[in-house]
C-alpha cells in the first residue's frame, strides 16, 4: 500500500505530517510523492490565509478527478478540517476521511472504518507518539500545541485549540532520540514557544505551571543534550523575558535566531489586533535582545492592510521597521478569515491598497536585509549544508542565524556542518568564498 501526504502551511504541519507518516508506516504503508501512484492521499491543510485554502481546494479538485478514474482513498487533514469552511469543502469534493490537528491519533481507526468520517475537534488536543527520526539532519520537536492568544485576525486558536505544554521529560526524551539518530539541528516548535510551562491565561504575568520548567530553563536543558544546534520558533513578544534572552546568550547550542512577530507598528492597530503589547513594549524587547545578543538575527511577521488601518497607521509600521532594522521578514496581506473577531467587527480595506502597502514594506525589507546580510561578508560562519543548490555545481545550507548560504561543492561535498568564509551578500542570500554571484542578482544593484 502506498500513501502520499501533501503538506501545506507551517512547520507544525510538517511535524504533524511526520507523525501521520509514522502511523501509516506502522500499518504497512510506504510513501510516494506522486498522487497517481498512491492508494491513499492525505492533504495536511493550512487555514491561516486565503491562499493556502485555495491551494487545498485545487488539490482536492485534482483528487476528485483521480477518484473518478480509479480507487483511491482521500483524507482532508490539518487546520481546514477543523473549520466549517473545510468540512463543506471535504463534503463537496467527496473526501473519505476528515481529521483535524487535534484528532491525529484517530487516523488508523478512521482508515479502518473507511466511510466518510468527521473526527474533527475534540475539546482537548491529545498528544501523539513523537515521529521517529527519518534520517534528516534537522528535526522538529513540538513543545506546545495550540494558542491562548486571541489576535483578532487569526484562525489558529479555533483550529488548534488552547495552548498545552508537553511535559519536559517527553521533550527531552524525543530530543535525545534524535541526537542518537544523528540529527544535528532540532527546532522546538510552538505557536508561542516562550509561554511554554505557563498557567493558562494571557498577558505578561502568567505564573509557572507546577512541575514545568520555564521556557528559559527548557532551553538550557535541551542545550545540554549534546546537539550542535537548538532552534525555537515562534516567539510572542509579550512573554519574551530577559530570562529567555540570558538563556540564549549562555547556552552555546542555542542558535541566535529570534523570530518575533510584531504584526504592525501603530498602537491603534496593535490594540485592534488584540496583540497585548504596545509599539514601545516591542521596541524595549528588541533593545534587550540587541544589547545581550548583538549578532542575533531578528525576523518578524507583518500584516499589511488590517481592517481600518489608515495611511498614518501603516507609516508607523514602516518607521518601526526602520527602528528595528529586521534581518528578515515574512510579510502578508491581511486575509479575512471567517469566524475571527476581525471578520465579524471590522470592514476589510480595498485589495489594491493592501498590495501597495505590501510593496512599500518589501522595499524597506530589502534595504535592511541587504545591509544586515552584508555585515557577514568577510566573516567565518558555520553552515549546516542540506543538499544541492538550485543552480550550478553548488551546495546550499543555512547559518546559525538562519541565513541561506550557497557554497562550492568542492568545499561541502555532502550534507553536514562546515565552516566557510562569506564573500558576497544579496538581500536574501550569503555566498561563500569561491562562489560567484550569479548575474542579475540584486546585490550589484541594491542601493
Ligand atoms: N491574514 C494575514 N496574515 C495572517 N497571519 C495570521 N492570520 C492572518 C490573516 N488573517 C500571519 C501572521 C502570523 C503568521 C503566521 O501569519 O503574521 O504571525
Ligand atoms: Fe494567531 Fe496570535 Fe496565536 Fe499567533 S499568537 S497563532 S497570530 S492568535
Short mmCIF file of C-alpha atoms and ligand atoms in Angstrom, two decimals:
data_model
loop_
_atom_site.label_atom_id
_atom_site.label_comp_id
_atom_site.label_asym_id
_atom_site.label_seq_id
_atom_site.Cartn_x
_atom_site.Cartn_y
_atom_site.Cartn_z
CA UNK A 1 0.00 0.00 0.00
CA UNK A 2 1.32 3.39 -0.96
CA UNK A 3 0.46 6.75 0.59
CA UNK A 4 1.13 10.33 -0.47
CA UNK A 5 0.94 13.01 2.24
CA UNK A 6 0.81 16.57 0.93
CA UNK A 7 1.81 19.26 3.43
CA UNK A 8 0.69 22.88 3.24
CA UNK A 9 1.48 25.62 5.77
CA UNK A 10 3.75 25.88 8.77
CA UNK A 11 6.43 23.81 10.47
CA UNK A 12 3.88 22.44 12.94
CA UNK A 13 2.14 20.90 9.93
CA UNK A 14 5.44 19.40 8.77
CA UNK A 15 5.81 17.84 12.19
CA UNK A 16 2.22 16.56 12.08
CA UNK A 17 2.86 15.11 8.61
CA UNK A 18 5.82 13.24 10.01
CA UNK A 19 3.57 11.87 12.79
CA UNK A 20 0.92 10.90 10.20
CA UNK A 21 3.58 9.08 8.18
CA UNK A 22 4.84 7.16 11.19
CA UNK A 23 1.29 6.00 11.96
CA UNK A 24 0.84 4.90 8.36
CA UNK A 25 4.22 3.14 8.32
CA UNK A 26 3.14 1.15 11.39
CA UNK A 27 0.28 -0.40 9.38
CA UNK A 28 2.41 -1.18 6.36
CA UNK A 29 2.30 1.89 4.12
CA UNK A 30 5.24 3.10 2.08
CA UNK A 31 5.40 6.63 0.67
CA UNK A 32 5.32 8.17 -2.79
CA UNK A 33 5.43 11.79 -3.97
CA UNK A 34 3.09 11.42 -6.93
CA UNK A 35 -0.65 11.22 -6.21
CA UNK A 36 -1.06 9.00 -9.27
CA UNK A 37 0.97 6.24 -7.59
CA UNK A 38 -0.86 6.41 -4.25
CA UNK A 39 -3.67 4.26 -2.80
CA UNK A 40 -4.14 6.86 -0.07
CA UNK A 41 -3.68 10.63 -0.41
CA UNK A 42 -3.82 12.82 2.70
CA UNK A 43 -3.79 16.60 2.36
CA UNK A 44 -2.46 18.25 5.53
CA UNK A 45 -4.01 21.68 5.13
CA UNK A 46 -3.45 25.22 6.40
CA UNK A 47 -6.21 27.77 7.04
CA UNK A 48 -4.26 30.82 8.19
CA UNK A 49 -4.82 32.82 4.98
CA UNK A 50 -6.93 32.55 1.84
CA UNK A 51 -4.04 31.38 -0.37
CA UNK A 52 -3.33 28.03 1.31
CA UNK A 53 -7.10 27.42 1.45
CA UNK A 54 -7.29 27.92 -2.33
CA UNK A 55 -4.33 25.62 -2.77
CA UNK A 56 -6.13 22.91 -0.80
CA UNK A 57 -9.23 23.44 -2.94
CA UNK A 58 -7.29 22.91 -6.15
CA UNK A 59 -5.54 19.79 -4.82
CA UNK A 60 -8.89 18.33 -3.72
CA UNK A 61 -10.29 19.13 -7.17
CA UNK A 62 -7.46 17.18 -8.82
CA UNK A 63 -8.01 14.32 -6.39
CA UNK A 64 -11.73 14.17 -7.17
CA UNK A 65 -10.82 13.65 -10.83
CA UNK A 66 -8.34 10.94 -9.87
CA UNK A 67 -11.02 9.25 -7.81
CA UNK A 68 -13.33 9.07 -10.81
CA UNK A 69 -10.68 7.08 -12.68
CA UNK A 70 -9.65 4.56 -10.04
CA UNK A 71 -9.91 3.50 -6.39
CA UNK A 72 -8.09 5.89 -4.08
CA UNK A 73 -8.80 6.98 -0.50
CA UNK A 74 -8.65 10.72 0.12
CA UNK A 75 -8.22 12.42 3.50
CA UNK A 76 -8.51 16.06 4.49
CA UNK A 77 -6.25 16.71 7.47
CA UNK A 78 -4.91 19.77 9.26
CA UNK A 79 -6.43 23.11 10.22
CA UNK A 80 -9.00 23.27 7.42
CA UNK A 81 -10.57 20.01 8.63
CA UNK A 82 -11.37 21.83 11.84
CA UNK A 83 -13.46 24.58 10.25
CA UNK A 84 -16.97 24.65 8.74
CA UNK A 85 -15.37 26.00 5.52
CA UNK A 86 -13.08 22.99 5.25
CA UNK A 87 -15.74 20.49 6.21
CA UNK A 88 -18.02 21.84 3.46
CA UNK A 89 -15.10 21.58 1.05
CA UNK A 90 -14.40 17.99 2.11
CA UNK A 91 -18.05 17.02 1.57
CA UNK A 92 -18.16 18.78 -1.83
CA UNK A 93 -15.03 17.05 -3.10
CA UNK A 94 -16.09 13.68 -1.69
CA UNK A 95 -13.19 13.05 0.68
CA UNK A 96 -13.29 9.79 2.63
CA UNK A 97 -11.92 10.96 5.94
CA UNK A 98 -11.52 14.29 7.66
CA UNK A 99 -9.33 14.73 10.75
CA UNK A 100 -8.31 17.98 12.43
CA UNK A 101 -4.94 18.53 14.14
CA UNK A 102 -6.48 17.52 17.49
CA UNK A 103 -7.51 14.11 16.20
CA UNK A 104 -4.37 12.75 14.53
CA UNK A 105 -4.42 9.65 16.73
CA UNK A 106 -7.77 8.70 15.15
CA UNK A 107 -6.18 8.22 11.76
CA UNK A 108 -5.86 4.44 11.87
CA UNK A 109 -9.42 3.82 13.19
CA UNK A 110 -10.74 6.29 10.61
CA UNK A 111 -8.98 4.44 7.80
CA UNK A 112 -10.33 1.12 9.05
CA UNK A 113 -13.91 2.43 9.07
CA UNK A 114 -13.42 3.66 5.55
CA UNK A 115 -16.58 5.69 5.02
CA UNK A 116 -16.80 9.44 5.37
CA UNK A 117 -15.96 10.39 8.94
CA UNK A 118 -15.59 13.67 10.65
CA UNK A 119 -13.35 13.18 13.62
CA UNK A 120 -12.59 16.88 13.83
CA UNK A 121 -12.18 18.81 17.00
CA UNK A 122 -12.07 17.09 20.36
CA UNK A 123 -12.14 19.58 23.22
CA UNK A 124 -8.58 18.97 24.11
CA UNK A 125 -5.62 18.35 21.88
CA UNK A 126 -4.23 14.96 22.69
CA UNK A 127 -0.58 14.21 22.36
CA UNK A 128 0.62 11.54 19.99
CA UNK A 129 3.72 9.41 19.80
CA UNK A 130 6.61 11.54 18.51
CA UNK A 131 7.57 10.82 14.93
CA UNK A 132 10.69 8.64 14.78
CA UNK A 133 13.89 10.07 13.26
CA UNK A 134 13.78 9.85 9.47
CA UNK A 135 17.46 10.26 8.66
CA UNK A 136 17.28 14.05 8.21
CA UNK A 137 19.93 16.32 9.75
CA UNK A 138 17.26 18.73 11.03
CA UNK A 139 14.18 17.75 13.00
CA UNK A 140 11.24 19.44 14.68
CA UNK A 141 10.02 18.80 18.21
CA UNK A 142 6.67 20.24 19.35
CA UNK A 143 6.91 21.71 22.85
CA UNK A 144 3.50 23.39 22.97
CA UNK A 145 0.36 22.91 20.93
CA UNK A 146 -2.40 25.43 20.33
CA UNK A 147 -2.57 29.11 21.19
CA UNK A 148 -4.11 31.06 24.08
CA UNK A 149 -3.95 34.44 22.43
CA UNK A 150 -6.90 35.95 20.72
CA UNK A 151 -5.38 38.01 17.94
CA UNK A 152 -8.46 39.23 16.14
CA UNK A 153 -7.29 38.29 12.62
CA UNK A 154 -6.18 34.76 13.45
CA UNK A 155 -7.98 31.45 12.95
CA UNK A 156 -5.31 29.34 14.67
CA UNK A 157 -6.83 29.40 18.19
CA UNK A 158 -10.02 27.96 16.61
CA UNK A 159 -8.25 25.27 14.60
CA UNK A 160 -5.60 24.23 17.10
CA UNK A 161 -7.35 24.95 20.39
CA UNK A 162 -5.92 26.42 23.59
CA UNK A 163 -2.24 26.20 24.47
CA UNK A 164 -0.99 22.98 26.02
CA UNK A 165 2.64 22.44 27.11
CA UNK A 166 4.17 18.99 26.71
CA UNK A 167 5.97 17.58 29.76
CA UNK A 168 9.69 18.41 29.71
CA UNK A 169 10.66 14.74 30.20
CA UNK A 170 8.83 13.81 26.96
CA UNK A 171 10.55 16.63 25.08
CA UNK A 172 13.98 15.67 26.37
CA UNK A 173 13.43 12.01 25.52
CA UNK A 174 12.45 12.99 21.99
CA UNK A 175 15.49 15.27 21.59
CA UNK A 176 17.84 12.56 22.91
CA UNK A 177 16.43 10.03 20.45
CA UNK A 178 17.04 12.49 17.62
CA UNK A 179 20.59 13.11 18.81
CA UNK A 180 21.23 9.36 18.90
CA UNK A 181 19.92 9.10 15.35
CA UNK A 182 22.49 11.64 14.13
CA UNK A 183 20.31 14.76 13.97
CA UNK A 184 22.41 17.94 14.06
CA UNK A 185 19.73 20.59 14.47
CA UNK A 186 16.49 20.45 16.41
CA UNK A 187 13.78 23.13 16.22
CA UNK A 188 11.49 23.45 19.23
CA UNK A 189 8.07 24.27 17.87
CA UNK A 190 5.03 26.01 19.23
CA UNK A 191 2.60 28.76 18.27
CA UNK A 192 4.24 30.71 21.13
CA UNK A 193 7.18 28.73 22.46
CA UNK A 194 8.11 31.28 25.07
CA UNK A 195 4.90 30.77 27.04
CA UNK A 196 5.93 27.13 27.50
CA UNK A 197 5.12 25.88 31.00
CA UNK A 198 2.94 28.85 31.97
CA UNK A 199 -0.51 28.65 33.53
CA UNK A 200 -3.47 29.25 31.21
CA UNK A 201 -4.13 32.91 30.59
CA UNK A 202 -2.84 35.92 28.75
CA UNK A 203 -0.52 38.86 29.28
CA UNK A 204 3.00 39.35 30.68
CA UNK A 205 2.43 37.98 34.20
CA UNK A 206 1.43 34.35 33.80
CA UNK A 207 2.55 32.08 36.65
CA UNK A 208 4.53 28.87 36.00
CA UNK A 209 2.59 25.61 35.87
CA UNK A 210 3.51 23.33 38.80
CA UNK A 211 6.07 20.76 37.70
CA UNK A 212 7.01 22.55 34.46
CA UNK A 213 10.30 24.37 33.80
CA UNK A 214 10.07 27.82 32.21
CA UNK A 215 10.96 28.18 28.54
CA UNK A 216 14.35 29.64 29.56
CA UNK A 217 15.01 26.58 31.73
CA UNK A 218 13.85 24.25 28.98
CA UNK A 219 16.27 25.90 26.53
CA UNK A 220 19.12 25.30 28.97
CA UNK A 221 18.07 21.67 29.43
CA UNK A 222 17.76 20.96 25.71
CA UNK A 223 21.02 22.84 25.16
CA UNK A 224 22.80 20.25 27.29
CA UNK A 225 21.60 17.20 25.37
CA UNK A 226 24.62 17.42 23.08
CA UNK A 227 23.16 18.59 19.77
CA UNK A 228 25.20 21.23 17.92
CA UNK A 229 22.14 23.33 17.13
CA UNK A 230 18.92 24.07 19.01
CA UNK A 231 16.37 26.43 17.46
CA UNK A 232 12.95 27.58 18.58
CA UNK A 233 10.03 29.09 16.76
CA UNK A 234 7.72 31.15 17.16
CA UNK A 235 8.02 33.69 19.98
CA UNK A 236 5.34 36.13 21.14
CA UNK A 237 6.74 39.50 22.30
CA UNK A 238 4.60 39.59 25.44
CA UNK A 239 6.39 36.67 27.12
CA UNK A 240 9.87 37.24 25.66
CA UNK A 241 11.54 37.81 29.02
CA UNK A 242 15.09 38.87 29.92
CA UNK A 243 15.48 35.41 31.39
CA UNK A 244 14.96 33.86 27.93
CA UNK A 245 17.48 36.27 26.40
CA UNK A 246 20.01 35.27 29.09
CA UNK A 247 19.38 31.56 28.42
CA UNK A 248 20.05 32.07 24.71
CA UNK A 249 23.22 34.03 25.44
CA UNK A 250 24.55 31.44 27.92
CA UNK A 251 23.71 28.25 26.03
CA UNK A 252 26.18 27.71 23.19
CA UNK A 253 23.99 25.17 21.35
CA UNK A 254 21.08 27.60 21.09
CA UNK A 255 21.12 29.37 17.74
CA UNK A 256 20.85 33.14 17.88
CA UNK A 257 17.88 33.40 15.55
CA UNK A 258 14.81 35.07 17.01
CA UNK A 259 11.55 35.19 15.12
CA UNK A 260 9.47 37.80 16.92
CA UNK A 261 6.28 38.65 15.02
CA UNK A 262 5.30 42.29 15.50
CA UNK A 263 2.36 42.31 13.02
CA UNK A 264 2.01 46.13 12.97
CA UNK A 265 3.78 49.29 14.14
CA UNK A 266 0.88 51.50 15.24
CA UNK A 267 -0.52 51.15 18.74
CA UNK A 268 -4.00 51.70 17.37
CA UNK A 269 -3.64 48.67 15.07
CA UNK A 270 -1.92 46.56 17.71
CA UNK A 271 -4.81 47.27 20.08
CA UNK A 272 -7.40 46.37 17.46
CA UNK A 273 -5.45 43.20 16.67
CA UNK A 274 -5.50 42.40 20.43
CA UNK A 275 -1.76 41.78 20.39
CA UNK A 276 -1.46 42.62 24.14
CA UNK A 277 1.65 44.83 23.72
CA UNK A 278 2.42 48.33 22.50
CA UNK A 279 4.99 49.50 19.98
CA UNK A 280 7.09 50.73 22.92
CA UNK A 281 6.95 47.35 24.65
CA UNK A 282 8.08 45.64 21.43
CA UNK A 283 10.95 48.10 20.92
CA UNK A 284 12.03 47.55 24.52
CA UNK A 285 12.24 43.77 23.90
CA UNK A 286 14.26 44.39 20.74
CA UNK A 287 16.64 46.69 22.64
CA UNK A 288 17.13 43.99 25.29
CA UNK A 289 17.86 41.39 22.60
CA UNK A 290 20.28 43.67 20.75
CA UNK A 291 22.20 44.57 23.91
CA UNK A 292 22.62 40.95 25.07
CA UNK A 293 22.87 39.27 21.65
CA UNK A 294 24.48 41.73 19.24
CA UNK A 295 24.90 39.14 16.48
CA UNK A 296 21.42 37.65 16.73
CA UNK A 297 19.27 37.51 13.62
CA UNK A 298 15.90 39.12 14.20
CA UNK A 299 12.98 38.31 11.93
CA UNK A 300 9.31 39.15 12.09
CA UNK A 301 5.82 38.71 10.64
CA UNK A 302 3.90 41.77 9.45
CA UNK A 303 0.35 42.06 8.20
CA UNK A 304 -0.41 44.86 5.70
CA UNK A 305 -3.88 46.33 5.45
CA UNK A 306 -5.52 45.12 8.66
CA UNK A 307 -9.14 46.39 8.58
CA UNK A 308 -9.31 50.10 9.36
CA UNK A 309 -5.52 50.57 9.04
CA UNK A 310 -5.02 54.18 7.91
CA UNK A 311 -2.13 55.55 5.89
CA UNK A 312 -0.69 57.02 9.12
CA UNK A 313 -1.03 53.69 10.92
CA UNK A 314 0.79 51.93 8.11
CA UNK A 315 3.57 54.50 8.13
CA UNK A 316 4.15 53.58 11.76
CA UNK A 317 4.80 50.02 10.59
CA UNK A 318 7.46 51.42 8.25
CA UNK A 319 9.06 53.54 10.98
CA UNK A 320 9.08 50.56 13.32
CA UNK A 321 10.78 48.53 10.60
CA UNK A 322 13.42 51.27 10.26
CA UNK A 323 13.89 51.38 14.03
CA UNK A 324 14.41 47.62 14.35
CA UNK A 325 16.15 47.00 11.01
CA UNK A 326 15.00 43.39 10.84
CA UNK A 327 17.27 40.89 9.13
CA UNK A 328 14.31 39.12 7.55
CA UNK A 329 10.54 39.45 7.44
CA UNK A 330 7.52 37.44 6.40
CA UNK A 331 5.07 39.98 5.06
CA UNK A 332 1.41 39.25 4.43
CA UNK A 333 -1.63 40.96 3.04
CA UNK A 334 -4.48 40.79 5.54
CA UNK A 335 -6.75 37.92 4.61
CA UNK A 336 -10.19 37.88 6.19
CA UNK A 337 -10.85 34.58 7.97
CA UNK A 338 -14.45 33.65 8.60
CA UNK A 339 -15.08 33.11 12.30
CA UNK A 340 -12.42 35.54 13.57
CA UNK A 341 -13.33 38.67 15.58
CA UNK A 342 -11.81 40.95 12.93
CA UNK A 343 -14.07 39.46 10.24
CA UNK A 344 -17.11 39.97 12.47
CA UNK A 345 -16.39 43.50 13.65
CA UNK A 346 -14.28 45.33 11.09
CA UNK A 347 -14.61 46.15 7.40
CA UNK A 348 -11.93 44.88 5.06
CA UNK A 349 -9.97 47.57 3.16
CA UNK A 350 -9.59 47.55 -0.65
CA UNK A 351 -7.22 44.92 -2.03
CA UNK A 352 -5.13 47.36 -4.16
CA UNK A 353 -4.43 49.47 -1.05
CA UNK A 354 -3.18 46.39 0.77
CA UNK A 355 -0.99 45.40 -2.19
CA UNK A 356 0.52 48.90 -2.44
CA UNK A 357 1.38 48.83 1.27
CA UNK A 358 2.96 45.39 0.96
CA UNK A 359 5.14 46.66 -1.92
CA UNK A 360 6.34 49.61 0.14
CA UNK A 361 7.14 47.31 3.03
CA UNK A 362 9.06 44.89 0.78
CA UNK A 363 11.25 47.83 -0.34
CA UNK A 364 12.19 48.52 3.30
CA UNK A 365 12.74 44.85 3.98
CA UNK A 366 15.16 44.53 1.02
CA UNK A 367 17.06 47.61 2.09
CA UNK A 368 17.60 46.44 5.68
CA UNK A 369 18.11 42.79 4.81
CA UNK A 370 20.85 43.64 2.38
CA UNK A 371 22.62 45.85 4.90
CA UNK A 372 22.31 43.14 7.53
CA UNK A 373 23.45 40.35 5.22
CA UNK A 374 26.46 42.43 4.19
CA UNK A 375 27.63 42.52 7.82
CA UNK A 376 28.62 38.88 7.35
CA UNK A 377 30.90 39.46 4.38
CA UNK A 378 34.49 38.59 5.33
CA UNK A 379 33.42 36.60 8.41
CA UNK A 380 33.65 32.86 9.08
CA UNK A 381 30.25 31.22 9.62
CA UNK A 382 29.03 27.75 10.47
CA UNK A 383 26.78 26.33 7.75
CA UNK A 384 24.54 23.30 8.02
CA UNK A 385 24.62 22.07 4.45
CA UNK A 386 21.41 20.29 3.46
CA UNK A 387 21.97 19.49 -0.21
CA UNK A 388 22.47 20.84 -3.74
CA UNK A 389 21.59 24.46 -4.50
CA UNK A 390 19.07 25.22 -7.24
CA UNK A 391 21.68 26.27 -9.75
CA UNK A 392 25.18 25.31 -10.79
CA UNK A 393 27.53 22.86 -9.13
CA UNK A 394 26.82 24.33 -5.71
CA UNK A 395 25.54 23.26 -2.32
CA UNK A 396 23.17 25.12 -0.03
CA UNK A 397 22.64 25.36 3.71
CA UNK A 398 21.92 27.83 6.47
CA UNK A 399 23.87 29.59 9.21
CA UNK A 400 23.09 29.53 12.92
CA UNK A 401 21.36 32.86 12.31
CA UNK A 402 19.20 31.26 9.59
CA UNK A 403 20.76 32.99 6.59
CA UNK A 404 20.79 30.86 3.46
CA UNK A 405 24.35 30.22 2.24
CA UNK A 406 25.49 28.93 -1.15
CA UNK A 407 28.89 27.24 -1.22
CA UNK A 408 31.08 25.27 -3.63
CA UNK A 409 30.52 21.54 -3.84
CA UNK A 410 34.28 21.08 -3.56
CA UNK A 411 34.12 22.61 -0.04
CA UNK A 412 30.98 20.74 1.06
CA UNK A 413 30.65 17.54 -0.97
CA UNK A 414 27.94 16.08 1.28
CA UNK A 415 25.38 17.34 3.84
CA UNK A 416 26.70 18.29 7.31
CA UNK A 417 28.28 21.14 9.26
CA UNK A 418 31.01 23.26 7.63
CA UNK A 419 32.85 26.48 8.44
CA UNK A 420 33.17 28.87 5.49
CA UNK A 421 34.10 32.48 4.86
CA UNK A 422 31.41 34.69 3.35
CA UNK A 423 32.45 36.59 0.23
CA UNK A 424 29.24 38.25 -1.07
CA UNK A 425 25.74 39.06 0.09
CA UNK A 426 22.39 39.77 -1.54
CA UNK A 427 19.21 40.74 0.35
CA UNK A 428 18.28 37.05 0.61
CA UNK A 429 21.48 35.04 0.41
CA UNK A 430 25.10 34.76 1.50
CA UNK A 431 27.74 33.38 -0.86
CA UNK A 432 30.79 31.56 0.46
CA UNK A 433 34.27 32.15 -0.91
CA UNK A 434 34.71 30.53 -4.28
CA UNK A 435 31.12 31.19 -5.38
CA UNK A 436 30.43 33.98 -7.85
CA UNK A 437 27.13 35.84 -7.51
CA UNK A 438 25.04 34.76 -10.50
CA UNK A 439 24.43 37.64 -12.89
CA UNK A 440 21.25 39.60 -12.42
CA UNK A 441 21.21 39.20 -8.64
CA UNK A 442 20.13 42.33 -6.81
CA UNK A 443 23.39 42.57 -4.85
CA UNK A 444 25.01 44.60 -7.55
CA UNK A 445 22.06 46.97 -7.84
CA UNK A 446 20.68 47.44 -4.30
CA UNK A 447 21.24 50.96 -3.03
N1 LIG B 1 -4.21 37.48 7.34
C1 LIG B 1 -2.90 37.68 7.04
N2 LIG B 1 -1.90 37.17 7.75
C2 LIG B 1 -2.22 36.41 8.84
N3 LIG B 1 -1.46 35.78 9.74
C3 LIG B 1 -2.25 35.15 10.62
N4 LIG B 1 -3.54 35.37 10.30
C4 LIG B 1 -3.55 36.16 9.20
C5 LIG B 1 -4.57 36.74 8.41
N5 LIG B 1 -5.86 36.55 8.69
C6 LIG B 1 0.00 35.84 9.73
C7 LIG B 1 0.55 36.48 11.00
C8 LIG B 1 1.16 35.30 11.70
C9 LIG B 1 1.60 34.43 10.56
C10 LIG B 1 1.87 33.01 10.89
O1 LIG B 1 0.53 34.54 9.65
O2 LIG B 1 1.55 37.42 10.62
O3 LIG B 1 2.25 35.68 12.53
FE1 LIG B 2 -2.62 33.54 15.85
FE2 LIG B 2 -1.94 35.47 17.59
FE3 LIG B 2 -1.96 32.88 18.37
FE4 LIG B 2 -0.08 33.73 16.67
S1 LIG B 2 -0.37 34.45 18.80
S2 LIG B 2 -1.32 31.83 16.48
S3 LIG B 2 -1.15 35.25 15.48
S4 LIG B 2 -3.74 34.11 17.75
#
